[in-house]
CSV table of C-alpha atoms and ligand atoms in Angstrom, one decimal:
chain,number,residue,atom,x,y,z
A,1,MET,CA,-10.7,34.4,-36.9
A,2,ALA,CA,-9.2,37.6,-35.5
A,3,LYS,CA,-12.7,39.1,-35.1
A,4,ILE,CA,-13.9,36.0,-33.2
A,5,LYS,CA,-10.9,36.1,-30.9
A,6,LEU,CA,-11.5,39.8,-30.2
A,7,PHE,CA,-15.2,39.3,-29.6
A,8,SER,CA,-14.4,36.4,-27.2
A,9,ARG,CA,-11.9,38.4,-25.2
A,10,ILE,CA,-14.5,41.3,-24.9
A,11,TYR,CA,-17.2,38.8,-23.9
A,12,GLN,CA,-14.9,37.3,-21.2
A,13,LYS,CA,-14.1,40.7,-19.8
A,14,ILE,CA,-17.8,41.6,-19.6
A,15,MET,CA,-18.5,38.2,-17.9
A,16,LYS,CA,-15.7,38.7,-15.4
A,17,VAL,CA,-17.2,42.1,-14.3
A,18,ALA,CA,-20.7,40.7,-14.3
A,19,CYS,CA,-19.6,37.8,-12.1
A,20,TYR,CA,-18.7,40.2,-9.3
A,21,PHE,CA,-22.4,41.1,-9.0
A,22,ILE,CA,-23.7,37.6,-8.9
A,23,LYS,CA,-24.2,35.9,-5.5
A,24,TRP,CA,-22.0,32.8,-5.5
A,25,PRO,CA,-23.3,30.4,-2.8
A,26,LYS,CA,-21.1,27.8,-1.3
A,27,PRO,CA,-22.3,24.6,0.3
A,28,PHE,CA,-21.9,23.9,4.0
A,29,VAL,CA,-19.2,21.2,4.2
A,30,ILE,CA,-19.4,18.1,6.5
A,31,GLU,CA,-16.0,16.6,6.6
A,32,GLY,CA,-14.7,13.3,8.0
A,33,THR,CA,-15.7,9.7,8.6
A,34,ASN,CA,-18.6,10.3,11.1
A,35,SER,CA,-20.8,12.0,8.6
A,36,SER,CA,-24.1,10.1,9.3
A,37,LEU,CA,-24.8,11.9,12.6
A,38,GLU,CA,-24.0,15.3,11.1
A,39,ILE,CA,-26.3,14.6,8.1
A,40,VAL,CA,-29.1,13.8,10.6
A,41,ASN,CA,-28.4,17.0,12.5
A,42,VAL,CA,-28.5,19.1,9.3
A,43,ILE,CA,-31.9,17.4,8.4
A,44,LYS,CA,-33.3,18.2,11.9
A,45,GLU,CA,-31.9,21.7,12.1
A,46,ASN,CA,-33.6,22.5,8.8
A,47,LYS,CA,-36.8,20.8,9.8
A,48,LEU,CA,-36.8,18.5,6.7
A,49,GLN,CA,-39.4,15.7,6.9
A,50,ARG,CA,-39.0,13.6,3.8
A,51,PRO,CA,-35.8,13.5,1.8
A,52,LEU,CA,-35.6,11.8,-1.6
A,53,ILE,CA,-32.4,9.9,-1.7
A,54,ILE,CA,-31.1,9.6,-5.3
A,55,VAL,CA,-28.3,7.0,-5.1
A,56,ASP,CA,-26.0,5.3,-7.5
A,57,PRO,CA,-27.4,1.7,-7.6
A,58,PHE,CA,-23.8,0.2,-7.2
A,59,ILE,CA,-23.1,2.3,-4.1
A,60,ASP,CA,-26.4,1.1,-2.6
A,61,GLN,CA,-25.6,-2.5,-3.6
A,62,ILE,CA,-22.2,-2.6,-1.9
A,63,GLY,CA,-23.7,-1.2,1.3
A,64,LEU,CA,-21.9,2.2,1.4
A,65,MET,CA,-25.2,3.8,2.4
A,66,LYS,CA,-25.9,1.5,5.3
A,67,HIS,CA,-24.6,3.8,8.1
A,68,THR,CA,-26.5,6.8,6.8
A,69,LEU,CA,-29.7,4.9,6.2
A,70,ASP,CA,-29.5,3.4,9.7
A,71,SER,CA,-29.0,6.8,11.3
A,72,LEU,CA,-32.0,8.2,9.4
A,73,ASP,CA,-34.1,5.2,10.5
A,74,GLN,CA,-33.0,5.5,14.1
A,75,ASN,CA,-34.0,9.2,14.0
A,76,ASN,CA,-37.4,8.4,12.5
A,77,ILE,CA,-36.6,10.3,9.3
A,78,LYS,CA,-38.9,8.9,6.6
A,79,TYR,CA,-36.9,9.0,3.4
A,80,ILE,CA,-37.7,7.7,-0.1
A,81,LYS,CA,-34.9,5.9,-1.9
A,82,ASN,CA,-34.5,6.0,-5.6
A,83,ILE,CA,-31.9,3.7,-7.2
A,84,ASP,CA,-33.4,3.8,-10.7
A,85,VAL,CA,-30.8,6.1,-12.1
A,86,LYS,CA,-28.7,5.7,-15.3
A,87,SER,CA,-25.0,6.6,-15.5
A,88,GLU,CA,-25.8,9.8,-17.4
A,89,PRO,CA,-28.6,12.2,-16.6
A,90,ASN,CA,-31.2,12.5,-19.3
A,91,VAL,CA,-34.4,14.6,-19.5
A,92,LEU,CA,-36.9,11.6,-19.4
A,93,MET,CA,-35.2,10.0,-16.3
A,94,ILE,CA,-35.2,13.4,-14.6
A,95,GLU,CA,-39.0,13.9,-15.2
A,96,ASP,CA,-39.6,10.4,-13.8
A,97,ILE,CA,-37.7,11.2,-10.6
A,98,VAL,CA,-39.6,14.6,-10.3
A,99,SER,CA,-42.9,12.6,-10.4
A,100,ILE,CA,-41.6,10.4,-7.5
A,101,TYR,CA,-40.5,13.5,-5.5
A,102,LYS,CA,-44.0,15.1,-5.9
A,103,GLU,CA,-46.0,11.9,-5.4
A,104,SER,CA,-44.1,11.1,-2.2
A,105,ASN,CA,-44.4,14.6,-0.9
A,106,CYS,CA,-40.6,15.0,-0.5
A,107,ASP,CA,-39.2,18.3,0.7
A,108,SER,CA,-35.4,17.8,0.1
A,109,ILE,CA,-32.9,15.7,-1.8
A,110,ILE,CA,-29.9,13.6,-0.8
A,111,ALA,CA,-27.7,12.7,-3.8
A,112,VAL,CA,-25.2,9.9,-3.3
A,113,GLY,CA,-22.9,9.1,-6.2
A,114,GLY,CA,-20.5,10.6,-8.8
A,115,GLY,CA,-20.9,13.7,-10.8
A,116,SER,CA,-23.7,12.3,-12.9
A,117,ILE,CA,-25.9,11.4,-9.9
A,118,ILE,CA,-25.3,14.9,-8.4
A,119,ASP,CA,-26.1,16.6,-11.7
A,120,THR,CA,-29.3,14.5,-11.8
A,121,ALA,CA,-30.3,15.7,-8.3
A,122,LYS,CA,-29.6,19.3,-9.2
A,123,LEU,CA,-31.8,19.1,-12.3
A,124,VAL,CA,-34.6,17.2,-10.5
A,125,GLY,CA,-34.5,20.0,-7.9
A,126,ALA,CA,-34.6,22.7,-10.6
A,127,ARG,CA,-37.7,21.1,-12.1
A,128,VAL,CA,-39.4,20.8,-8.7
A,129,THR,CA,-39.0,24.5,-7.9
A,130,ASN,CA,-39.5,25.7,-11.5
A,131,PRO,CA,-42.4,23.5,-12.6
A,132,ASN,CA,-43.3,25.7,-15.6
A,133,LYS,CA,-39.9,25.7,-17.2
A,134,SER,CA,-38.6,22.6,-19.1
A,135,ILE,CA,-35.0,21.6,-18.8
A,136,SER,CA,-34.3,22.6,-22.4
A,137,LYS,CA,-35.5,26.2,-21.4
A,138,MET,CA,-32.9,26.2,-18.6
A,139,LYS,CA,-30.1,25.4,-21.0
A,140,GLY,CA,-27.3,27.9,-20.9
A,141,VAL,CA,-26.4,30.5,-18.2
A,142,LEU,CA,-28.7,32.0,-15.5
A,143,LYS,CA,-32.0,30.5,-16.7
A,144,VAL,CA,-33.0,28.8,-13.4
A,145,ARG,CA,-35.2,31.3,-11.5
A,146,LYS,CA,-35.8,29.6,-8.2
A,147,GLN,CA,-33.3,27.8,-5.9
A,148,ILE,CA,-33.5,24.0,-5.9
A,149,PRO,CA,-34.9,22.4,-2.7
A,150,PHE,CA,-32.6,21.7,0.2
A,151,THR,CA,-30.0,19.4,-1.2
A,152,ILE,CA,-27.3,17.3,0.5
A,153,THR,CA,-24.7,15.8,-1.8
A,154,ILE,CA,-22.4,12.9,-0.9
A,155,PRO,CA,-19.9,12.5,-3.7
A,156,THR,CA,-18.5,9.0,-4.2
A,157,THR,CA,-15.8,10.0,-6.6
A,158,SER,CA,-13.2,12.8,-6.2
A,159,GLY,CA,-13.3,14.5,-9.6
A,160,SER,CA,-16.3,16.4,-10.9
A,161,GLY,CA,-16.7,18.9,-8.1
A,162,SER,CA,-20.4,18.9,-8.9
A,163,GLU,CA,-21.2,19.1,-5.2
A,164,CYS,CA,-20.3,22.8,-5.3
A,165,THR,CA,-20.6,23.9,-8.9
A,166,VAL,CA,-23.3,25.9,-10.6
A,167,ALA,CA,-23.5,23.4,-13.5
A,168,ALA,CA,-25.3,20.2,-14.4
A,169,VAL,CA,-24.9,18.4,-17.7
A,170,VAL,CA,-27.8,16.6,-19.3
A,171,LYS,CA,-28.6,14.5,-22.3
A,172,ASP,CA,-31.7,15.6,-24.2
A,173,GLY,CA,-32.5,13.3,-27.2
A,174,HIS,CA,-29.3,13.4,-29.2
A,175,SER,CA,-27.9,16.5,-27.8
A,176,LYS,CA,-26.1,17.1,-24.5
A,177,TYR,CA,-25.9,20.5,-22.8
A,178,ALA,CA,-25.2,22.3,-19.6
A,179,VAL,CA,-27.5,24.2,-17.3
A,180,ASN,CA,-25.5,26.8,-15.4
A,181,SER,CA,-27.0,28.8,-12.5
A,182,PRO,CA,-26.0,29.6,-8.9
A,183,LYS,CA,-29.5,28.4,-8.0
A,184,LEU,CA,-28.3,24.8,-8.6
A,185,VAL,CA,-25.6,25.0,-5.9
A,186,PRO,CA,-26.4,22.3,-3.3
A,187,ASN,CA,-26.8,23.3,0.4
A,188,VAL,CA,-24.5,20.7,1.9
A,189,ALA,CA,-21.5,18.7,0.6
A,190,VAL,CA,-20.4,15.7,2.6
A,191,LEU,CA,-16.7,14.9,2.2
A,192,ASP,CA,-16.6,11.5,3.9
A,193,PRO,CA,-13.7,9.4,2.7
A,194,MET,CA,-15.6,6.2,3.5
A,195,PHE,CA,-17.8,6.9,0.5
A,196,THR,CA,-14.8,6.9,-1.9
A,197,ILE,CA,-12.8,4.1,-0.2
A,198,SER,CA,-14.1,1.4,-2.6
A,199,LEU,CA,-13.2,3.4,-5.8
A,200,PRO,CA,-10.9,1.2,-7.9
A,201,VAL,CA,-7.4,2.4,-8.9
A,202,SER,CA,-8.4,3.2,-12.4
A,203,LEU,CA,-11.3,5.5,-11.4
A,204,THR,CA,-9.3,7.0,-8.6
A,205,LEU,CA,-6.7,8.0,-11.2
A,206,THR,CA,-9.0,9.3,-13.9
A,207,THR,CA,-11.4,11.2,-11.6
A,208,GLY,CA,-8.4,12.6,-9.8
A,209,MET,CA,-7.0,13.8,-13.1
A,210,ASP,CA,-10.3,15.4,-13.9
A,211,ALA,CA,-10.0,17.4,-10.7
A,212,LEU,CA,-6.4,18.3,-11.4
A,213,THR,CA,-7.4,19.5,-14.8
A,214,HIS,CA,-10.2,21.7,-13.4
A,215,ALA,CA,-7.7,23.3,-11.0
A,216,ILE,CA,-4.9,23.8,-13.6
A,217,GLU,CA,-7.2,25.1,-16.4
A,218,CYS,CA,-8.8,27.5,-13.9
A,219,TYR,CA,-5.4,28.7,-12.6
A,220,ILE,CA,-3.9,29.4,-16.1
A,221,GLY,CA,-7.1,31.1,-17.3
A,222,ASN,CA,-7.8,34.8,-17.5
A,223,SER,CA,-10.9,35.1,-15.3
A,224,ASN,CA,-9.5,34.4,-11.9
A,225,THR,CA,-10.3,36.1,-8.6
A,226,LYS,CA,-8.1,36.0,-5.5
A,227,THR,CA,-10.3,33.2,-4.2
A,228,THR,CA,-10.2,31.1,-7.3
A,229,TYR,CA,-6.4,31.4,-7.4
A,230,GLN,CA,-6.2,30.3,-3.8
A,231,ASP,CA,-8.7,27.4,-4.3
A,232,SER,CA,-7.0,26.1,-7.5
A,233,ILE,CA,-3.5,26.3,-6.0
A,234,GLU,CA,-4.6,24.4,-2.9
A,235,ALA,CA,-6.4,21.8,-5.0
A,236,ILE,CA,-3.3,21.3,-7.2
A,237,SER,CA,-1.1,20.9,-4.1
A,238,LEU,CA,-3.4,18.4,-2.4
A,239,ILE,CA,-3.7,16.3,-5.6
A,240,LEU,CA,0.0,16.2,-6.3
A,241,ASN,CA,0.7,15.3,-2.6
A,242,SER,CA,-1.9,12.5,-2.4
A,243,LEU,CA,-3.0,11.0,-5.8
A,244,GLU,CA,0.2,8.9,-6.5
A,245,SER,CA,0.4,7.4,-3.0
A,246,LEU,CA,-3.4,6.7,-3.1
A,247,LEU,CA,-2.9,4.7,-6.2
A,248,ALA,CA,-0.5,2.5,-4.3
A,249,ASN,CA,-2.8,2.2,-1.3
A,250,THR,CA,-6.4,2.9,-2.2
A,251,GLN,CA,-7.5,2.3,1.4
A,252,ASP,CA,-5.6,5.3,2.8
A,253,VAL,CA,-8.4,7.2,4.4
A,254,GLU,CA,-6.4,10.4,5.0
A,255,LYS,CA,-5.4,10.6,1.3
A,256,ARG,CA,-9.0,9.9,0.2
A,257,LEU,CA,-10.1,12.9,2.3
A,258,GLN,CA,-7.4,15.0,0.7
A,259,MET,CA,-8.6,14.1,-2.8
A,260,GLN,CA,-12.2,14.9,-1.8
A,261,LYS,CA,-11.1,18.3,-0.5
A,262,ALA,CA,-9.1,18.9,-3.7
A,263,SER,CA,-12.0,18.0,-5.9
A,264,TYR,CA,-14.3,20.3,-4.0
A,265,LEU,CA,-11.8,23.2,-4.1
A,266,ALA,CA,-11.1,22.6,-7.8
A,267,GLY,CA,-14.9,22.7,-8.4
A,268,ALA,CA,-15.3,25.9,-6.4
A,269,ALA,CA,-12.5,27.4,-8.5
A,270,PHE,CA,-13.5,26.4,-12.0
A,271,THR,CA,-17.2,27.1,-11.5
A,272,ARG,CA,-16.2,30.8,-11.4
A,273,GLY,CA,-12.9,30.8,-13.3
A,274,TYR,CA,-13.9,28.3,-16.1
A,275,VAL,CA,-11.9,25.5,-17.7
A,276,GLY,CA,-10.3,25.5,-21.1
A,277,TYR,CA,-9.1,23.5,-24.2
A,278,VAL,CA,-8.5,20.3,-22.3
A,279,HIS,CA,-12.2,20.2,-21.5
A,280,SER,CA,-13.4,21.3,-24.9
A,281,ILE,CA,-11.3,18.6,-26.6
A,282,ALA,CA,-12.3,16.0,-24.0
A,283,HIS,CA,-16.0,16.8,-24.6
A,284,ALA,CA,-15.6,16.4,-28.4
A,285,LEU,CA,-13.8,13.1,-28.0
A,286,GLY,CA,-16.4,11.9,-25.5
A,287,ALA,CA,-19.3,12.8,-27.9
A,288,TYR,CA,-17.6,11.3,-31.0
A,289,TYR,CA,-15.9,8.2,-29.6
A,290,ASN,CA,-17.3,7.7,-26.1
A,291,ILE,CA,-14.0,8.3,-24.5
A,292,PRO,CA,-14.6,8.8,-20.7
A,293,HIS,CA,-14.2,12.3,-19.5
A,294,GLY,CA,-11.5,11.8,-16.9
A,295,GLU,CA,-9.5,9.5,-19.2
A,296,ALA,CA,-9.5,12.0,-22.0
A,297,ASN,CA,-8.5,14.9,-19.7
A,298,ALA,CA,-5.7,12.8,-18.2
A,299,VAL,CA,-4.3,12.1,-21.7
A,300,LEU,CA,-4.8,15.7,-23.0
A,301,LEU,CA,-3.6,17.7,-20.1
A,302,PRO,CA,0.2,17.5,-20.7
A,303,LEU,CA,-0.4,17.9,-24.5
A,304,VAL,CA,-2.4,21.1,-24.1
A,305,LEU,CA,0.0,22.5,-21.4
A,306,GLU,CA,2.9,21.9,-23.9
A,307,LYS,CA,1.1,24.2,-26.4
A,308,TYR,CA,0.7,27.0,-23.9
A,309,LYS,CA,4.1,26.5,-22.4
A,310,GLU,CA,5.7,29.9,-23.3
A,311,LYS,CA,2.5,31.9,-22.7
A,312,ILE,CA,1.9,30.5,-19.2
A,313,LYS,CA,5.6,30.3,-18.1
A,314,ASN,CA,5.6,33.2,-15.6
A,315,LYS,CA,2.3,32.1,-14.0
A,316,MET,CA,3.5,28.5,-13.7
A,317,LEU,CA,6.8,29.6,-12.2
A,318,LYS,CA,4.8,31.4,-9.5
A,319,LEU,CA,2.7,28.3,-9.0
A,320,VAL,CA,5.6,25.9,-8.5
A,321,ASP,CA,7.3,28.4,-6.2
A,322,LYS,CA,4.2,28.2,-3.9
A,323,LEU,CA,3.9,24.4,-4.3
A,324,ASP,CA,7.5,23.5,-3.6
A,325,GLU,CA,9.3,25.1,-0.7
A,326,SER,CA,12.7,23.5,-1.4
A,327,ASN,CA,15.7,25.6,-2.5
A,328,LEU,CA,15.6,24.4,-6.1
A,329,PRO,CA,15.6,27.1,-8.8
A,330,ASN,CA,12.0,27.7,-9.9
A,331,GLU,CA,12.9,26.6,-13.5
A,332,GLU,CA,13.8,23.2,-12.1
A,333,LYS,CA,10.7,23.0,-9.9
A,334,LEU,CA,8.6,23.7,-13.0
A,335,SER,CA,10.2,21.0,-15.0
A,336,LEU,CA,9.6,18.5,-12.1
A,337,PHE,CA,6.0,19.7,-12.1
A,338,TYR,CA,5.5,19.0,-15.8
A,339,SER,CA,7.3,15.6,-15.4
A,340,LYS,CA,4.9,14.6,-12.6
A,341,ILE,CA,1.8,15.5,-14.7
A,342,LYS,CA,3.2,13.5,-17.6
A,343,SER,CA,3.9,10.5,-15.4
A,344,LEU,CA,0.4,10.6,-14.0
A,345,SER,CA,-1.0,10.9,-17.5
A,346,LEU,CA,1.0,7.9,-18.7
A,347,LYS,CA,-0.5,5.8,-16.0
A,348,VAL,CA,-3.9,6.1,-17.6
A,349,LYS,CA,-4.8,3.1,-19.7
A,350,LYS,CA,-6.2,4.4,-22.9
A,351,SER,CA,-9.6,2.9,-23.8
A,352,ILE,CA,-10.5,1.6,-27.3
A,353,GLY,CA,-12.0,5.0,-28.2
A,354,PHE,CA,-8.6,6.6,-28.8
A,355,THR,CA,-7.9,4.2,-31.6
A,356,LYS,CA,-11.1,5.4,-33.4
A,357,ILE,CA,-10.0,9.0,-33.7
A,358,ASP,CA,-10.2,9.4,-37.5
A,359,SER,CA,-8.6,12.1,-39.6
A,360,LYS,CA,-11.9,12.3,-41.5
A,361,ASP,CA,-13.5,13.7,-38.4
A,362,TYR,CA,-10.8,16.3,-37.7
A,363,GLN,CA,-12.7,19.3,-39.2
A,364,GLU,CA,-15.9,18.4,-37.3
A,365,LEU,CA,-14.1,17.9,-34.1
A,366,ILE,CA,-12.3,21.2,-34.5
A,367,LYS,CA,-15.6,23.0,-35.1
A,368,HIS,CA,-17.1,21.6,-31.9
A,369,ILE,CA,-13.9,22.4,-29.9
A,370,GLN,CA,-13.6,26.0,-31.0
A,371,LYS,CA,-17.4,26.5,-30.6
A,372,GLU,CA,-17.2,25.4,-27.0
A,373,THR,CA,-14.0,27.4,-26.3
A,374,TRP,CA,-15.1,30.7,-27.9
A,375,PRO,CA,-16.2,32.9,-26.4
A,376,LEU,CA,-16.8,31.2,-23.0
A,377,TYR,CA,-13.4,29.9,-21.9
A,378,PRO,CA,-10.8,32.5,-20.9
A,379,VAL,CA,-7.9,30.3,-22.2
A,380,PRO,CA,-4.3,31.7,-22.0
A,381,ARG,CA,-4.1,31.6,-25.8
A,382,TYR,CA,-6.4,30.4,-28.6
A,383,LEU,CA,-5.0,27.3,-30.3
A,384,GLU,CA,-4.8,27.2,-34.1
A,385,ASP,CA,-6.7,24.4,-35.9
A,386,SER,CA,-3.3,23.0,-37.0
A,387,GLU,CA,-2.3,22.8,-33.3
A,388,LEU,CA,-5.5,20.9,-32.5
A,389,ILE,CA,-4.7,18.4,-35.3
A,390,ASP,CA,-1.2,18.0,-33.8
A,391,ILE,CA,-2.9,17.1,-30.4
A,392,PHE,CA,-5.2,14.6,-32.1
A,393,GLU,CA,-2.2,12.9,-33.7
A,394,LYS,CA,-0.3,12.7,-30.4
A,395,VAL,CA,-3.4,11.3,-28.6
A,396,LYS,CA,-3.6,8.6,-31.2
A,397,GLU,CA,0.1,7.6,-30.7
A,398,ASN,CA,0.4,4.3,-28.9
A,399,ALA,CA,-3.4,4.2,-28.5
B,401,FE2,FE1,-14.1,17.9,-15.9
């Protein structure tokens, strides 16, 4: 164990230095409720002739795309619309969409949906520009050689941050893995609150908690830069100032936009500064018991922070001092911060998956969690197996 920990820390230090030499592209951001015209302008400026629109069928069905499609029609932009997309990207589906892209002579992609749709678009793009490399060969870090085609993303949830991250997760047979490369970063991210206005309370909460987890796990990690610190702090501030009131009034356009910005900033932060144990535990619980990602993160976040509490205390005191400008002592601000996270976490309705967490699976779960965490995630402290078991037990409580 001591050897693995030492190796992991050396690996993270090397990666941190290596990351300074990598070009980290950021998408151009279109922000606000009049996005259709700006999308058309971007298409014209970049001389794009035939975008392939990959859209979540539900979003298409409820008419959220209408303004954008009307604007494209009025400007004589001949697009191809593909709504035949599953909730989770898989290799076969991606190959089918690649065929449509090629047969229709498309030259760009517009992805409209949550993190899974945007991940699908990134991987379709990767296969289009790297035709001789299968997705399985792109698995891991820096394996995509050529930049994806011009890609515009319109996120319809505020959580994954996929519109600006280097990653895309894909299911391949029975396994699920991530492709990570700066070549996957889309060209444009459209943060238009009208695309998230129909998101129900439950998804607003769980996707928002996913974004909050990205920002906090990045902030407390050991691989930050000045920019990732700034982005994560701003994301945390925006979420804590908007999520709760948005749950009370989901039609609040201004708060919707704040959550979109937060999700984007959190994505920009963690794509360089990584996540941590909340994510590795959530991924294991997702794989074993189909517990949705945002839901698992929301439940796990306060439990994991409790384990780190002493280790991250100074960092957290600095954070709350920046977030809260009142005259309260920082210790008090910190305890209010933790209470707020707990209260948001308690609002999440636990799905049936939580009741299925079985002590017989503990060792396998631990194996997966530690394998994902070491050596990649620069967590503040490595958790012992017994601490992970303690977290499983707490997750099961009142499930
Ligand atoms: Fe996440």
